[in-house]
Short mmCIF file of C-alpha atoms in Angstrom, two decimals:
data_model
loop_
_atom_site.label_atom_id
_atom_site.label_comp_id
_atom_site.label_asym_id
_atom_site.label_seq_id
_atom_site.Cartn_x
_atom_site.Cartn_y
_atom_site.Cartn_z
CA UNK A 800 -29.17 -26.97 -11.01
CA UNK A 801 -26.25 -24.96 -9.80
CA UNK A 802 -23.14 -24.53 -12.81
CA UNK A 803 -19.35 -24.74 -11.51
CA UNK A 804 -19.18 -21.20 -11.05
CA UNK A 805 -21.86 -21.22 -9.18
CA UNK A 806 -20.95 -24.20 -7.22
CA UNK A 807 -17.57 -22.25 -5.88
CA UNK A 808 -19.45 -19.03 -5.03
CA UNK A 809 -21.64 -21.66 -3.04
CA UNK A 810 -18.28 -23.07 -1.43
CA UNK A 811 -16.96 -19.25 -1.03
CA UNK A 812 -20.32 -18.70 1.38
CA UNK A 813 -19.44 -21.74 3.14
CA UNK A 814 -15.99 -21.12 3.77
CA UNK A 815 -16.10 -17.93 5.03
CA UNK A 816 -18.73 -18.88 7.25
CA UNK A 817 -16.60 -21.82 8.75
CA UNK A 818 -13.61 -19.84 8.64
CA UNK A 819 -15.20 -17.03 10.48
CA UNK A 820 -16.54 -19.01 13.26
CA UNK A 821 -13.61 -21.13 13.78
CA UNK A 822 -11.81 -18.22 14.64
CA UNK A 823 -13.80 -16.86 16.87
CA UNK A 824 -14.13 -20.61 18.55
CA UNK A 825 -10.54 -20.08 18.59
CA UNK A 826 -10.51 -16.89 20.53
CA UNK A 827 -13.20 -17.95 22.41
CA UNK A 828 -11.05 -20.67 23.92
CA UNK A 829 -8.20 -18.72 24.47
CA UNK A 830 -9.93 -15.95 26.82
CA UNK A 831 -11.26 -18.75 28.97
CA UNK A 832 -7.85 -19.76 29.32
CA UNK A 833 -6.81 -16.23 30.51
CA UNK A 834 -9.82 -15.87 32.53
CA UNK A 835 -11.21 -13.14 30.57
CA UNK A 836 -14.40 -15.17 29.78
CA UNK A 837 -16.57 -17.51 31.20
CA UNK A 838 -16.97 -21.31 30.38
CA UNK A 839 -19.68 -21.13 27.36
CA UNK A 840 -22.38 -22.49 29.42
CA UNK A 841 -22.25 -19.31 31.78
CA UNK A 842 -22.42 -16.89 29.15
CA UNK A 843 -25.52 -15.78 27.87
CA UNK A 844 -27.98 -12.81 27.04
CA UNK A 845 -29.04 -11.26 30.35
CA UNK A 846 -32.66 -11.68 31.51
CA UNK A 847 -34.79 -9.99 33.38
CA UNK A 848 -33.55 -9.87 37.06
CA UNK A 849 -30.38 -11.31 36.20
CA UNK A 850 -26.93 -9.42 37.28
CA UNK A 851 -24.24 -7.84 34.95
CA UNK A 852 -21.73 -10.53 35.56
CA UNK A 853 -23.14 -12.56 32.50
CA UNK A 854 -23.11 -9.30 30.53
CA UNK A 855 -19.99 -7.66 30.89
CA UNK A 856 -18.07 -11.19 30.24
CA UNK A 857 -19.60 -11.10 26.99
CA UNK A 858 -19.10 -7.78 26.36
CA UNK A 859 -15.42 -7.98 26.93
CA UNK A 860 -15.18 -11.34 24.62
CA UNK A 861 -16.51 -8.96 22.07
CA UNK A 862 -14.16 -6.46 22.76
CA UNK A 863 -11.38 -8.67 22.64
CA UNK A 864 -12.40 -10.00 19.43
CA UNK A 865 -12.78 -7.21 17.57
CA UNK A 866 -9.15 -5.65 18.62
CA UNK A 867 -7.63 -8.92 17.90
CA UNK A 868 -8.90 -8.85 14.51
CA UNK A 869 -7.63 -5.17 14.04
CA UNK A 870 -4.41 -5.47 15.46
CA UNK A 871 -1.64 -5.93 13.01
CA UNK A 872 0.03 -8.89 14.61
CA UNK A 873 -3.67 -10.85 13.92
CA UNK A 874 -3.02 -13.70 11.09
CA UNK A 875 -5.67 -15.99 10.26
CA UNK A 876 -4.54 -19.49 9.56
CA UNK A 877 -5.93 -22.93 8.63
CA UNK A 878 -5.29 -25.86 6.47
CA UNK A 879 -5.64 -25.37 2.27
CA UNK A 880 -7.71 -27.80 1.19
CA UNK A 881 -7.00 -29.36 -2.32
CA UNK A 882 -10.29 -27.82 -3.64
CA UNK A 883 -10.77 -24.66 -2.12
CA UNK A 884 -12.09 -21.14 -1.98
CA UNK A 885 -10.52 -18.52 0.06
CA UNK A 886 -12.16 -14.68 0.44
CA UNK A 887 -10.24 -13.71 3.45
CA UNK A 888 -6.70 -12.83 3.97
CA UNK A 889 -4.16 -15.46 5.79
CA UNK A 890 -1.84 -18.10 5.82
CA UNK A 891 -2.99 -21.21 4.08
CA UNK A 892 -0.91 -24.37 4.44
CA UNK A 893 -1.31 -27.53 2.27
CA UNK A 894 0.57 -31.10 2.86
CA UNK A 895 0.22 -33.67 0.91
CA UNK A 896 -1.13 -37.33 2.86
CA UNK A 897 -0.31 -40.59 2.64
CA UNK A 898 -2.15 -41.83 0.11
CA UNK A 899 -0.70 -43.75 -3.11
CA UNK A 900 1.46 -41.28 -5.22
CA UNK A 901 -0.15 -42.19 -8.22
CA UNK A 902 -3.70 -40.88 -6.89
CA UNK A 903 -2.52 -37.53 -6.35
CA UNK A 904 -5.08 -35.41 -8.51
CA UNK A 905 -4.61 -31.66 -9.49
CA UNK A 906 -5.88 -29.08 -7.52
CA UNK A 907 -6.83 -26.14 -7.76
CA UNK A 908 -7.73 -23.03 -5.22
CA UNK A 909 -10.06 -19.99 -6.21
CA UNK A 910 -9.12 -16.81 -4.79
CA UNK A 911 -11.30 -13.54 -4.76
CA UNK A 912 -12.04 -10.39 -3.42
CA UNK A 913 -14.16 -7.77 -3.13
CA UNK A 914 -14.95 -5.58 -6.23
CA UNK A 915 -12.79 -2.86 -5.56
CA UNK A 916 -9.25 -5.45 -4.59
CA UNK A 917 -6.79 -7.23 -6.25
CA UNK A 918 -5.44 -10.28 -4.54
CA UNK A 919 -1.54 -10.16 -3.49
CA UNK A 920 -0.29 -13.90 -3.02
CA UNK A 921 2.99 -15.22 -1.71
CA UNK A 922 4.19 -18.97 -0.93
CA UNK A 923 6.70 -19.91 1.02
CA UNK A 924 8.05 -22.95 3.02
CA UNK A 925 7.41 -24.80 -0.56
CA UNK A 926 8.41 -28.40 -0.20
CA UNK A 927 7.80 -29.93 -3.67
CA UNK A 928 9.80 -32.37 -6.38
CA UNK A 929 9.38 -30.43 -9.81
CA UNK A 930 11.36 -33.18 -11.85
CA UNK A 931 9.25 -36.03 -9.66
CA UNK A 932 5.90 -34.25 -11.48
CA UNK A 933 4.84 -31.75 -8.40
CA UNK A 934 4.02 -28.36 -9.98
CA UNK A 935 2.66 -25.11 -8.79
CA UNK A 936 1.17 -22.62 -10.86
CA UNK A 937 -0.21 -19.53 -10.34
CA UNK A 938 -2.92 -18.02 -12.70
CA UNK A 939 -3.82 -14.22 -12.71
CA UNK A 940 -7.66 -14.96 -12.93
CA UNK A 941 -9.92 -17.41 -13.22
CA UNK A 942 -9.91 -21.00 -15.57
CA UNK A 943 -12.98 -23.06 -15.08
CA UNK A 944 -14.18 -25.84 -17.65
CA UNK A 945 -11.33 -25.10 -20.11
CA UNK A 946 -12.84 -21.04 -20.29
CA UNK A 947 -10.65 -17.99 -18.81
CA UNK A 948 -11.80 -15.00 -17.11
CA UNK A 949 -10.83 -12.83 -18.02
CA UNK A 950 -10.60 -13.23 -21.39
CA UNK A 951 -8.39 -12.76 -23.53
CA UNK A 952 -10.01 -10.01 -25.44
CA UNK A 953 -9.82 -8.50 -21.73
CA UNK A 954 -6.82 -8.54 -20.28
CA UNK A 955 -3.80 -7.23 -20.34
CA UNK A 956 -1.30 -9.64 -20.43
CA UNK A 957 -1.07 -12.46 -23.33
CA UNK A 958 -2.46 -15.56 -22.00
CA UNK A 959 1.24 -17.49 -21.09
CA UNK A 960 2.19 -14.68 -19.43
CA UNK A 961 -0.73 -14.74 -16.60
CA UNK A 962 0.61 -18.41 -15.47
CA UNK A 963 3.67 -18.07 -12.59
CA UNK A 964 4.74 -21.27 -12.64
CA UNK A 965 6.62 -21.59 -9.08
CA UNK A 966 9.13 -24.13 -10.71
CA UNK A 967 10.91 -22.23 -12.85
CA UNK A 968 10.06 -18.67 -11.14
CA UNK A 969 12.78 -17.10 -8.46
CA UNK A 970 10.15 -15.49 -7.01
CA UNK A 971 6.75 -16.52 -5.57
CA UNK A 972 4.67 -13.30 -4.84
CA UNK A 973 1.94 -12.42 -7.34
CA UNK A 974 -0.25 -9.77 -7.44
CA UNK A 975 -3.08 -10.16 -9.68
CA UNK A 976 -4.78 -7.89 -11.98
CA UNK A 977 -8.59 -8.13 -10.55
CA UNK A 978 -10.24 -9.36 -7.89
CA UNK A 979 -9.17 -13.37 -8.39
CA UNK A 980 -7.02 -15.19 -9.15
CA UNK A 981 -6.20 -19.14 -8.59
CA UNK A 982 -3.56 -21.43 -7.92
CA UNK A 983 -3.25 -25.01 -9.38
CA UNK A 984 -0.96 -27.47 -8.01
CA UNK A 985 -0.26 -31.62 -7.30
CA UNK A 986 2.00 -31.96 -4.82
CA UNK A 987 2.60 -36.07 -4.88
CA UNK A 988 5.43 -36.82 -2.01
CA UNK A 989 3.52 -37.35 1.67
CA UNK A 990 4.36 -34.49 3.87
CA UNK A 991 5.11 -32.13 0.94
CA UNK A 992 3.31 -29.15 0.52
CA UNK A 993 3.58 -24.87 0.89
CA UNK A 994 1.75 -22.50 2.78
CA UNK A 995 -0.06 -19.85 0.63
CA UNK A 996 -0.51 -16.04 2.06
CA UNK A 997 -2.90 -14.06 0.75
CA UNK A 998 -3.45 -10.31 0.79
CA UNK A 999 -6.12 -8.07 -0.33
CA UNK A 1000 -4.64 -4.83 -1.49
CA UNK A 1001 -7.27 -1.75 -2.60
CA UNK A 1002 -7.41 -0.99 -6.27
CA UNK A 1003 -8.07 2.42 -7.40
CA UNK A 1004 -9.26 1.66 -11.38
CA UNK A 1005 -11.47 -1.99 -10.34
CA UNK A 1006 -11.70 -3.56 -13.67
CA UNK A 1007 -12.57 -7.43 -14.88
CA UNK A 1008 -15.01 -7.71 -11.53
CA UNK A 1009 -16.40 -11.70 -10.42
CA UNK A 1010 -19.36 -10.49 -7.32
CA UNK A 1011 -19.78 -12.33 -4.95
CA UNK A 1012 -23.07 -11.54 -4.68
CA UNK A 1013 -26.08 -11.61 -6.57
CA UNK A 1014 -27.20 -8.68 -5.34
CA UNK A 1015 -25.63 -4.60 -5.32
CA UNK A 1016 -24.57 -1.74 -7.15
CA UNK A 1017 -21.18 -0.89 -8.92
CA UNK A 1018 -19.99 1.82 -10.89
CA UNK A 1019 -17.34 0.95 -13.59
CA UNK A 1020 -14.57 3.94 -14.36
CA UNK A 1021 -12.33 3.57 -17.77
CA UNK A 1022 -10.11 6.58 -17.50
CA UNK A 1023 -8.62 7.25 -20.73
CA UNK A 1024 -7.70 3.87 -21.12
CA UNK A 1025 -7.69 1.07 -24.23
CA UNK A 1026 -9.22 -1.50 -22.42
CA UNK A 1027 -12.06 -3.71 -21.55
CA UNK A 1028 -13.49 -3.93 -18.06
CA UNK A 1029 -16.43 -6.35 -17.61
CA UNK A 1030 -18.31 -7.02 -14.02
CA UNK A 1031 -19.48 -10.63 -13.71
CA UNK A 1032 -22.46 -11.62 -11.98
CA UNK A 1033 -22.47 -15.07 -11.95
CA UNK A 1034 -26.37 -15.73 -11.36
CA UNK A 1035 -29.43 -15.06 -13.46
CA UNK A 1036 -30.03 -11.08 -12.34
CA UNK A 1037 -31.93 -7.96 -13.24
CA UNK A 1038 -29.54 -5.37 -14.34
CA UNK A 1039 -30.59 -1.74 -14.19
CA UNK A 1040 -28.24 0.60 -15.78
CA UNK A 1041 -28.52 4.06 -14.30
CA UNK A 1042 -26.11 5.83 -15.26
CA UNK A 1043 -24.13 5.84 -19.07
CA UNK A 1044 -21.79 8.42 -19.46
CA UNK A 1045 -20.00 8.43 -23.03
CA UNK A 1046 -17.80 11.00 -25.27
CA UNK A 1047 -19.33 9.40 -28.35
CA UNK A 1048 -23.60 9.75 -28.18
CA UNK A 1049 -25.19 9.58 -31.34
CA UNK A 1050 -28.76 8.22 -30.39
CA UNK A 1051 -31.44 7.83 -27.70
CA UNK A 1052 -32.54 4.11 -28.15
CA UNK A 1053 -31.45 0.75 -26.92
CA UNK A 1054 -30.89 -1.75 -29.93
CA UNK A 1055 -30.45 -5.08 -29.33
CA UNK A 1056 -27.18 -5.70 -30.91
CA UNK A 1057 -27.89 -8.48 -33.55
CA UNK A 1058 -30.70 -5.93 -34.92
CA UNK A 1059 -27.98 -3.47 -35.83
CA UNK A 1060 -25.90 -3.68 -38.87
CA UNK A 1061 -23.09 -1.23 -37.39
CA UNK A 1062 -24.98 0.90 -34.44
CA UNK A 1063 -22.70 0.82 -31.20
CA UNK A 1064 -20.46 -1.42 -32.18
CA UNK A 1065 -18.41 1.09 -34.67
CA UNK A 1066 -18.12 4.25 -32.22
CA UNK A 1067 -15.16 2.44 -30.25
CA UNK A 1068 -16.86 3.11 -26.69
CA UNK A 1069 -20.17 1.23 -25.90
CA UNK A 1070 -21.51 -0.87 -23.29
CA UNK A 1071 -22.81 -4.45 -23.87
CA UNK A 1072 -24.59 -6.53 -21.85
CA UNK A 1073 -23.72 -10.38 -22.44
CA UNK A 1074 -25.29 -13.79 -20.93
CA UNK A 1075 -24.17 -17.06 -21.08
CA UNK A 1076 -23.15 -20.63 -19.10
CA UNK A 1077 -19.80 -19.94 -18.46
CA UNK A 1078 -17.07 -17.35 -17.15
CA UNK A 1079 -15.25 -16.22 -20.79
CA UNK A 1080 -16.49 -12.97 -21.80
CA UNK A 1081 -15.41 -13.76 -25.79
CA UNK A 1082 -17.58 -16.87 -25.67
CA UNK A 1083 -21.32 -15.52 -24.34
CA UNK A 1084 -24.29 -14.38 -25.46
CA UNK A 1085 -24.28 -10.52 -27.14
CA UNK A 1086 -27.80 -9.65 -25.29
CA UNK A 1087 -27.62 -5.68 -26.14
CA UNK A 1088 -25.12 -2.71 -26.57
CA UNK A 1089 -25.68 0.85 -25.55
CA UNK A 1090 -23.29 4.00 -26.39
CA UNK A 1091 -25.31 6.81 -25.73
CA UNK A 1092 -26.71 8.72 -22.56
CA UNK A 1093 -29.94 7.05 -20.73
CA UNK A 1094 -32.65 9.63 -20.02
CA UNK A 1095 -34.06 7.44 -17.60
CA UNK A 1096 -32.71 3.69 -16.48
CA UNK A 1097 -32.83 0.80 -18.68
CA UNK A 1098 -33.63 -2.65 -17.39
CA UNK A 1099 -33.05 -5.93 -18.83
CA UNK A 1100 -33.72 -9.03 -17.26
CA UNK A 1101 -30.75 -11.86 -17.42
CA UNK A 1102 -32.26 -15.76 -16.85
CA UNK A 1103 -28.42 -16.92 -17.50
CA UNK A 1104 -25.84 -18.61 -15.15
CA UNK A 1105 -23.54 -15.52 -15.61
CA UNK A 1106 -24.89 -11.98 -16.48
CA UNK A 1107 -21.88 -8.92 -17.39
CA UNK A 1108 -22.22 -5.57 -17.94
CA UNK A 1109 -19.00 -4.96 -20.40
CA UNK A 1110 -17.60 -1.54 -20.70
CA UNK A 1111 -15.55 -1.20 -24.14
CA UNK A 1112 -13.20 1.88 -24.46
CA UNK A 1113 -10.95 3.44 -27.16
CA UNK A 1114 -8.68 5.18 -24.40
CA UNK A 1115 -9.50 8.41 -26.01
CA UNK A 1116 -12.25 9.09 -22.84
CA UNK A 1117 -13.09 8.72 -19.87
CA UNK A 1118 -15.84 6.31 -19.87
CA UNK A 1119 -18.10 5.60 -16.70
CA UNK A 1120 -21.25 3.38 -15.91
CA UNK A 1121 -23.24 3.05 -13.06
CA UNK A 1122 -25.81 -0.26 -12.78
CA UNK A 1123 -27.81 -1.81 -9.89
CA UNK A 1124 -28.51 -5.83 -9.85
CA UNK A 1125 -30.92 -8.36 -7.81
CA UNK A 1126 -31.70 -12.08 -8.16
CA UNK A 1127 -34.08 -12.88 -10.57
CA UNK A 1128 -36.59 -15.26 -9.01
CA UNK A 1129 -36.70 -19.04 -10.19
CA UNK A 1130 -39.11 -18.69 -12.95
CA UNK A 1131 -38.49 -17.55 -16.55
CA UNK A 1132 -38.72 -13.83 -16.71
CA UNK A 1133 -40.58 -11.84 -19.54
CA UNK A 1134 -38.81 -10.77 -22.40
CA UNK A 1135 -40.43 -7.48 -22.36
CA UNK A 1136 -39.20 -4.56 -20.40
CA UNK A 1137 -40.57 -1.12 -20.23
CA UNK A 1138 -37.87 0.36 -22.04
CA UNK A 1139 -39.15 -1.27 -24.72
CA UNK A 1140 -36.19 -3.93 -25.71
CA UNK A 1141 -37.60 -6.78 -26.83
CA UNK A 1142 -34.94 -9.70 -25.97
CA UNK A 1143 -35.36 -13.51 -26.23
CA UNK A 1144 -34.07 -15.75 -23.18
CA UNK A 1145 -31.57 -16.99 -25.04
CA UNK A 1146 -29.87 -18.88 -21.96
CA UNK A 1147 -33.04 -21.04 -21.55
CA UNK A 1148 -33.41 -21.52 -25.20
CA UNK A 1149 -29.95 -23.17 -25.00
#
């Protein structure tokens, strides 16, 4: 059974697959307007003994596509659901219908983007009644089930102070810290609404990381900073760590980290692997810690709904890790790995 976090990834898939080919039925229709393509039925892959006619129309749909979608005046639009998930940059409009005021429920839209982004958000045309009960906030992150990511043991800002509350804020661009974010909002008066633009802008120091996939490689850079960067994976996954590089190395073994009276935990830069159910770093499953250089890779299989390599740093360093990850496959793994760590599934023992 699929958790919430899960569940939006699941919607993020099947958004951006509707989104994409929406716009490209959009296109589509527009160069047969201009004559530039053919009427669907006429265009096809060409066969054997067929002419170039069928070819070269689709070959210059292609073409038109593609510099569409690379020139800057291209700006993909569609309606903002009340639940939604958006991983694609655009203008997002919401108005409320006409149903009964008093049904109006809160909703909420995920944003994210890829590892190495944050997510730069703007509203405008906002058409809400604040002292009627509408309300738009802004959250730098994530908040599912009543849990935060990131934490707050992770990020920068005290918790108040990631909420923009459009209300009482002169301004309505945010740019968040990591690669989502999410907007809540009830909007109660029929036509009211906003349209929400979203930007991905490239971030040089990626920390705090939701994938959205369950499958890739990342490598995590703390440079000299007093911080705590964590990559979310939110799917059981094998995690191979292949690279550890550390000031502090004292050791050549991997402890599990509730067999260790002090071990990692006391040098003030480690690594830590964590498990658990749901998205708040402070509240899962200590799994193992490492804080010393890997002579070869170590592998630990994760049978929880949200697997995180966490990278802890004093700032007095510059701390890096590299790891690979896959999809476990839906049976419950072994608890012994060649590296010797001995680690119970403590998801499914839940």
């Amino acid at each position: 059974m699929f958790r919430p976090a899960q569940l939006l990834l699941l919607l993020l898939f099947s958004l951006t697959y509707q989104m994409t080919g929406s716009r490209h039925i959009r296109v589509r229709a527009a160069l047969q307007n201009t004559g530039w393509l053919a009427p669907s039925s006429n265009v096809r892959t060409q066969d054997a003994g067929e002419g170039e006619d069928n070819v070269s129309a689709e070959s210059r749909w292609l073409l038109a596509l593609e510099r569409e979608k690379q020139s800057e005046d291209f700006i993909f639009q569609r309606p903002l659901r009340c639940l939604d998930m958006l991983a694609t940059e655009g203008h997002f409009t919401f108005t409320a219908s006409a149903e009964e005021e008093e049904e109006r429920p809160t909703c909420a839209t995920f944003i994210i983007g890829e590892p190495g982004e944050v997510v730069g958000l703007k509203l405008s045309d906002v058409n809400v009644d604040c002292d009627a009960g509408d309300f738009i906030k802004i959250f730098d992150g994530w908040v599912l089930q009543g849990e935060n990511f990131p934490s707050s043991q992770d990020h920068p800002l005290p918790l108040h102070r990631r909420y923009t509350d459009i209300c009482s804020s002169s301004s309505g661009a945010v740019r968040s810290s990591q690669n989502v974010a999410a907007v809540f909002f009830r909007v109660r008066r029929p036509g009211g609404g906003f349209t929400l633009a979203v930007e991905k802008l490239h971030n040089p120091w990626p920390c705090n990381i939701v994938s959205q996939s369950p499958e890739g490689s990342f490598t995590m850079v703390l440079p000299h900073q007093n911080r705590n960067c964590s990559f979310s994976v939110i799917y059981p996954v094998e995690i191979e760590v292949t690279q550890l590089a550390l000031e502090e190395d004292q050791s050549n073994q991997l402890r599990p980290r509730w067999r260790s009276s002090s071990g990692c935990l006391g040098s003030g830069d480690y690594l830590e692997l964590l498990g658990g159910n749901g998205v708040d770093t402070s509240r899962m499953f200590p799994v193992a810690a490492l804080c010393f250089p890997l002579s070869r890779p170590a592998q630990i299989k994760m049978a929880c709904d949200n697997s995180v390599v966490r990278l802890v740093s004093s700032g007095n360093y510059v701390n890096r890790v590299s790891f690979r990850y896959r999809l476990l496959p839906p049976r419950r793994p072994s608890a012994t790995h060649r590296n010797g760590l001995d680690v119970d599934d403590v998801c499914n023992a839940e």
